[in-house]
């Protein structure tokens, strides 16, 4: 299970890794990235390697709980930086948005102002500053995470990373996030028609509301993630949608019957750094940070591929019914998405990026 893997990784790390608390899946949550919040403060973990006396100390902030995929990846990133720099870097990971009060929009401004050294934040929250970042959330744009990763590394996506730089953030890398699945208490989701009338919680993003509401006929109900477990428990809503690790770590298997691999929306994590802090480093450390951030992209994807299935297996053992879509079901969802392209293009509000992204997707 993911929790055990994350704990094992954390225990085996030979350098300063984290200031993360334990997980509390039902009572608290991170509303910014749809991940459960964790209890605990910011006490750094014990380490067996002492950094050099003049080591450059860097904080690396993530919005999600210690057991989350992004937190585990951030800790591995910190581990590699500390080891490869031979003690010249002392990177500490902070979970649950603890360094910026859990407000994702504040995270970007805090890093711009120098309050954060490094940050992993979902592309959907950069869309709060630039509509262009909505393009990666167009449903069924990519057929696989591998294809999405290729897009993140292609010239077609470069305007987004240039926009990150334009916001006063040093862009280091973009990491993939698992595709989103649908859970509910009404029925298995196999076609768009299965969503009709279902009270489905989504983030407040327009892409989700247009796709599920206008396209699939769901009763879209945006709400803070911290309210979702109770809303499911009391039947205020019928279901929600997120990558597999979210219903797993949030214990939604206690209050949900069906989990469907709709795999409808991909997303990415932007790994950024305060530009002044980056510029203050020796050139070889700058190269080390940039190269390692890029290399971690594959590590993150492979970790997700392994643990997503373990999460699903665990939820099935707890009583959930899991289903995958057949080819006809996937095609039906794709047709719904494509019929909404004019609305999605308007939301993205960047014709050149839209055209380049669609052209990339169609050629792969």
XYZ file of C-alpha atoms in Angstrom:
364
model
C 0.000 0.000 0.000
C 1.095 3.550 -0.649
C 1.243 4.547 3.003
C 3.650 1.715 3.744
C 5.794 2.514 0.730
C 5.936 6.187 1.652
C 6.904 5.334 5.239
C 9.606 2.961 4.066
C 11.026 5.543 1.721
C 11.029 8.186 4.404
C 12.684 5.867 6.923
C 15.447 4.918 4.505
C 16.399 8.412 3.406
C 19.928 9.345 4.420
C 19.518 13.105 4.455
C 17.206 15.776 5.749
C 13.968 15.176 3.921
C 10.802 16.410 5.485
C 8.893 18.444 7.986
C 5.679 16.565 7.389
C 3.041 15.390 9.801
C 0.971 12.212 9.823
C -2.167 11.744 7.751
C -5.705 12.405 8.986
C -7.896 11.619 6.051
C -11.380 12.564 7.157
C -11.180 15.611 9.368
C -8.903 17.932 7.406
C -8.058 18.493 3.793
C -6.177 20.598 1.330
C -8.832 22.385 -0.700
C -6.297 23.627 -3.237
C -5.175 20.317 -4.718
C -7.865 17.881 -3.660
C -5.600 16.026 -1.270
C -6.187 15.132 2.370
C -4.558 17.240 5.022
C -2.311 15.773 7.672
C -2.007 16.376 11.345
C 1.247 17.524 12.848
C 3.543 20.494 12.755
C 6.780 21.302 11.014
C 9.387 19.421 13.045
C 12.062 18.153 10.696
C 12.662 14.409 10.481
C 15.746 12.841 12.047
C 18.532 12.137 9.578
C 21.723 10.101 9.630
C 23.767 12.432 7.421
C 24.870 15.834 8.650
C 25.013 18.538 5.965
C 28.121 20.683 5.657
C 28.360 23.583 8.072
C 28.039 26.032 5.184
C 25.323 24.075 3.345
C 22.696 26.115 1.536
C 19.387 25.487 3.293
C 16.343 25.269 1.040
C 12.705 24.645 1.886
C 10.598 22.672 -0.579
C 6.849 23.055 -0.068
C 4.070 20.732 -1.269
C 0.319 21.206 -0.784
C -0.563 17.613 0.092
C -0.199 15.170 2.969
C 2.914 13.160 3.756
C 1.446 9.965 2.292
C 0.528 11.654 -0.991
C 2.275 10.923 -4.252
C 3.613 14.457 -4.601
C 5.011 14.492 -1.055
C 6.815 11.183 -1.589
C 8.241 12.487 -4.874
C 9.326 15.741 -3.247
C 11.147 13.820 -0.521
C 12.925 11.708 -3.108
C 13.862 14.898 -4.973
C 15.280 16.396 -1.777
C 17.138 13.180 -0.995
C 18.808 13.169 -4.391
C 19.766 16.854 -4.197
C 21.292 16.458 -0.754
C 23.224 13.340 -1.713
C 24.412 14.514 -5.132
C 25.586 17.832 -3.723
C 27.614 15.943 -1.080
C 26.164 18.022 1.712
C 26.371 21.422 0.019
C 22.562 21.533 -0.165
C 20.264 20.941 2.799
C 16.750 20.607 1.368
C 13.808 20.122 3.738
C 10.299 19.216 2.536
C 7.227 20.785 4.165
C 3.811 19.176 3.565
C 0.190 20.362 3.644
C 1.013 23.862 2.438
C 2.229 24.625 5.960
C 4.591 27.359 4.806
C 1.891 29.323 3.008
C -1.208 28.671 5.068
C -2.653 26.099 2.675
C -3.747 28.767 0.162
C -2.466 27.726 -3.265
C -2.712 31.179 -4.791
C -0.770 32.527 -1.818
C 1.883 29.890 -2.464
C 2.882 31.493 -5.755
C 2.994 35.001 -4.349
C 4.896 33.784 -1.283
C 7.538 32.232 -3.525
C 7.688 35.368 -5.630
C 8.358 37.357 -2.441
C 11.055 34.940 -1.253
C 9.052 33.307 1.537
C 9.364 29.948 -0.239
C 12.514 28.600 -1.841
C 10.958 25.763 -3.868
C 7.385 24.701 -4.565
C 5.461 21.861 -6.208
C 2.016 23.096 -7.255
C -0.619 21.767 -9.677
C -1.082 23.449 -13.038
C -4.752 24.010 -12.213
C -3.713 26.544 -9.598
C -1.425 28.407 -11.961
C -4.625 28.840 -13.985
C -5.700 31.248 -11.248
C -3.034 33.571 -12.648
C -3.114 32.609 -16.334
C -6.067 30.964 -18.129
C -3.641 29.192 -20.461
C -2.937 26.530 -17.853
C -6.470 25.194 -18.329
C -5.370 23.628 -21.602
C -3.807 20.603 -19.911
C -7.121 19.850 -18.202
C -9.156 19.404 -21.371
C -10.854 15.999 -20.884
C -9.524 13.081 -22.902
C -6.854 15.234 -24.485
C -4.225 12.529 -23.917
C -4.618 8.769 -24.245
C -2.029 7.956 -21.595
C 0.231 9.489 -18.971
C 3.174 8.674 -21.251
C 1.611 10.838 -23.951
C 0.998 13.612 -21.457
C 4.611 13.432 -20.305
C 5.744 13.751 -23.913
C 3.609 16.877 -24.185
C 5.140 18.360 -21.040
C 8.556 17.995 -22.667
C 7.498 19.242 -26.100
C 7.754 22.730 -27.553
C 3.959 22.814 -27.689
C 3.741 23.228 -23.913
C 6.625 25.709 -23.620
C 4.346 28.804 -23.451
C 3.053 27.571 -20.086
C 6.534 27.247 -18.632
C 7.471 30.639 -20.059
C 4.382 31.993 -18.304
C 5.634 30.512 -15.018
C 8.867 32.427 -15.507
C 6.834 35.536 -16.296
C 5.143 35.214 -12.912
C 8.481 35.575 -11.162
C 9.044 31.848 -10.602
C 12.063 29.892 -11.841
C 10.664 26.909 -13.758
C 12.544 23.689 -12.990
C 10.338 20.877 -14.321
C 6.812 19.601 -14.891
C 5.850 16.235 -13.367
C 2.813 14.208 -14.375
C -0.159 13.440 -12.137
C -2.304 10.319 -12.494
C -5.515 10.654 -14.490
C -8.674 11.277 -12.518
C -11.272 8.604 -11.732
C -14.894 8.856 -10.638
C -16.394 7.460 -7.415
C -20.089 7.456 -6.513
C -22.866 5.587 -4.709
C -25.362 5.337 -7.574
C -23.949 3.126 -10.322
C -20.768 2.176 -12.195
C -19.787 4.846 -14.719
C -19.291 3.294 -18.143
C -20.661 5.992 -20.500
C -21.494 9.706 -20.227
C -25.164 8.818 -19.775
C -24.330 7.086 -16.488
C -23.480 10.491 -15.016
C -26.872 12.046 -15.725
C -28.472 13.342 -12.553
C -25.605 12.293 -10.289
C -24.672 14.952 -7.730
C -20.953 15.112 -8.427
C -18.490 17.211 -6.486
C -15.845 18.872 -8.659
C -13.271 21.596 -8.127
C -14.435 25.113 -8.941
C -12.620 25.090 -12.274
C -14.770 25.904 -15.347
C -13.414 23.007 -17.406
C -14.852 20.490 -14.941
C -18.191 22.253 -14.715
C -18.638 22.469 -18.475
C -17.596 18.859 -19.110
C -19.547 17.122 -16.362
C -22.500 19.505 -16.286
C -23.093 20.657 -19.853
C -21.554 17.593 -21.478
C -22.517 14.648 -19.278
C -25.617 15.929 -17.499
C -24.264 15.560 -13.976
C -25.493 17.824 -11.203
C -22.125 19.515 -10.693
C -21.530 20.590 -7.101
C -18.296 22.508 -6.467
C -17.264 22.476 -2.814
C -14.200 22.647 -0.623
C -12.433 19.319 -0.448
C -12.518 19.467 3.333
C -16.304 19.018 3.117
C -16.360 16.095 0.697
C -16.143 13.120 3.077
C -19.043 14.357 5.197
C -21.060 15.287 2.106
C -20.623 11.756 0.762
C -21.432 10.246 4.142
C -24.682 12.235 4.455
C -25.656 11.792 0.784
C -25.455 15.533 0.178
C -23.533 14.509 -2.925
C -23.416 11.175 -4.718
C -19.803 11.177 -5.815
C -16.548 12.940 -6.611
C -13.624 12.618 -9.027
C -9.875 12.551 -8.360
C -6.760 10.447 -9.012
C -6.892 7.061 -7.276
C -4.613 8.058 -4.409
C -7.142 10.655 -3.187
C -10.134 8.379 -2.433
C -7.632 5.897 -1.009
C -5.874 8.264 1.374
C -9.126 10.079 2.197
C -10.878 6.801 3.121
C -13.690 7.424 0.647
C -14.006 3.646 0.391
C -15.889 3.943 3.695
C -18.623 6.054 2.096
C -18.496 5.183 -1.625
C -19.550 2.036 -3.453
C -18.269 2.424 -7.020
C -14.927 3.528 -8.443
C -14.743 3.892 -12.210
C -11.550 4.358 -14.199
C -12.942 7.143 -16.349
C -9.410 8.603 -16.588
C -10.962 11.806 -17.830
C -8.506 14.584 -16.997
C -4.743 14.709 -16.725
C -2.877 17.376 -14.864
C 0.721 18.254 -14.042
C 2.802 19.458 -11.130
C 4.957 22.539 -11.699
C 8.260 22.404 -9.816
C 9.373 25.997 -9.298
C 11.932 27.987 -7.355
C 12.411 31.541 -6.178
C 14.574 33.070 -8.958
C 16.736 35.137 -6.605
C 17.514 32.076 -4.510
C 18.340 30.119 -7.642
C 20.584 32.904 -8.959
C 22.466 33.035 -5.652
C 23.677 29.444 -6.033
C 26.938 28.330 -7.614
C 26.531 27.409 -11.273
C 27.121 23.708 -10.656
C 24.376 23.633 -8.012
C 21.998 25.395 -10.380
C 22.673 22.693 -12.967
C 22.287 19.955 -10.366
C 18.876 21.241 -9.251
C 17.565 21.701 -12.794
C 18.820 18.350 -14.060
C 17.566 16.423 -11.033
C 14.143 18.052 -11.239
C 13.897 16.949 -14.876
C 15.100 13.430 -14.077
C 12.523 13.101 -11.298
C 9.733 13.317 -13.870
C 10.174 9.655 -14.794
C 10.575 8.590 -11.146
C 7.269 10.264 -10.274
C 5.387 8.677 -13.168
C 6.677 5.183 -12.378
C 5.859 5.576 -8.695
C 2.294 6.568 -9.547
C 1.881 3.657 -11.941
C 2.820 1.197 -9.203
C 0.943 2.661 -6.284
C -2.260 3.609 -8.114
C -3.032 -0.058 -8.701
C -2.206 -0.887 -5.087
C -4.614 1.826 -3.941
C -7.370 0.443 -6.168
C -6.769 -3.092 -4.949
C -6.995 -1.915 -1.354
C -10.285 -0.088 -1.966
C -11.740 -3.161 -3.666
C -10.736 -5.243 -0.653
C -12.643 -2.756 1.483
C -15.803 -3.334 -0.537
C -15.741 -0.926 -3.463
C -16.682 -2.127 -6.929
C -14.102 -1.189 -9.582
C -14.710 -0.969 -13.314
C -12.772 0.124 -16.351
C -14.308 1.631 -19.483
C -14.468 -0.421 -22.657
C -13.429 1.099 -25.976
C -16.955 2.227 -26.819
C -17.280 3.969 -23.449
C -14.006 5.833 -23.885
C -15.020 6.942 -27.377
C -18.364 8.196 -26.090
C -16.640 10.349 -23.477
C -14.154 11.630 -26.057
C -16.995 12.712 -28.335
C -18.578 14.654 -25.480
C -15.295 16.415 -24.798
C -14.668 17.221 -28.453
C -18.158 18.662 -28.808
C -17.245 21.140 -26.064
C -13.951 22.279 -27.619
C -15.314 25.732 -28.538
C -16.171 26.352 -24.875
C -12.861 24.914 -23.672
C -10.945 27.072 -26.152
C -12.711 30.148 -24.823
C -11.759 29.194 -21.240
C -8.105 28.639 -22.205
C -8.063 32.046 -23.912
C -4.805 31.424 -25.767
C -5.438 30.478 -29.434
C -1.800 29.701 -30.269
C -1.317 27.408 -27.258
C -4.679 25.765 -27.916
C -3.841 25.049 -31.571
C -0.362 23.721 -30.732
C -1.719 21.485 -27.973
C -4.533 20.037 -30.070
C -2.118 19.462 -32.943
C 0.242 17.610 -30.598
C -2.547 15.419 -29.212
C -3.837 14.561 -32.679
C -0.373 13.564 -33.894
C 0.302 11.157 -31.025
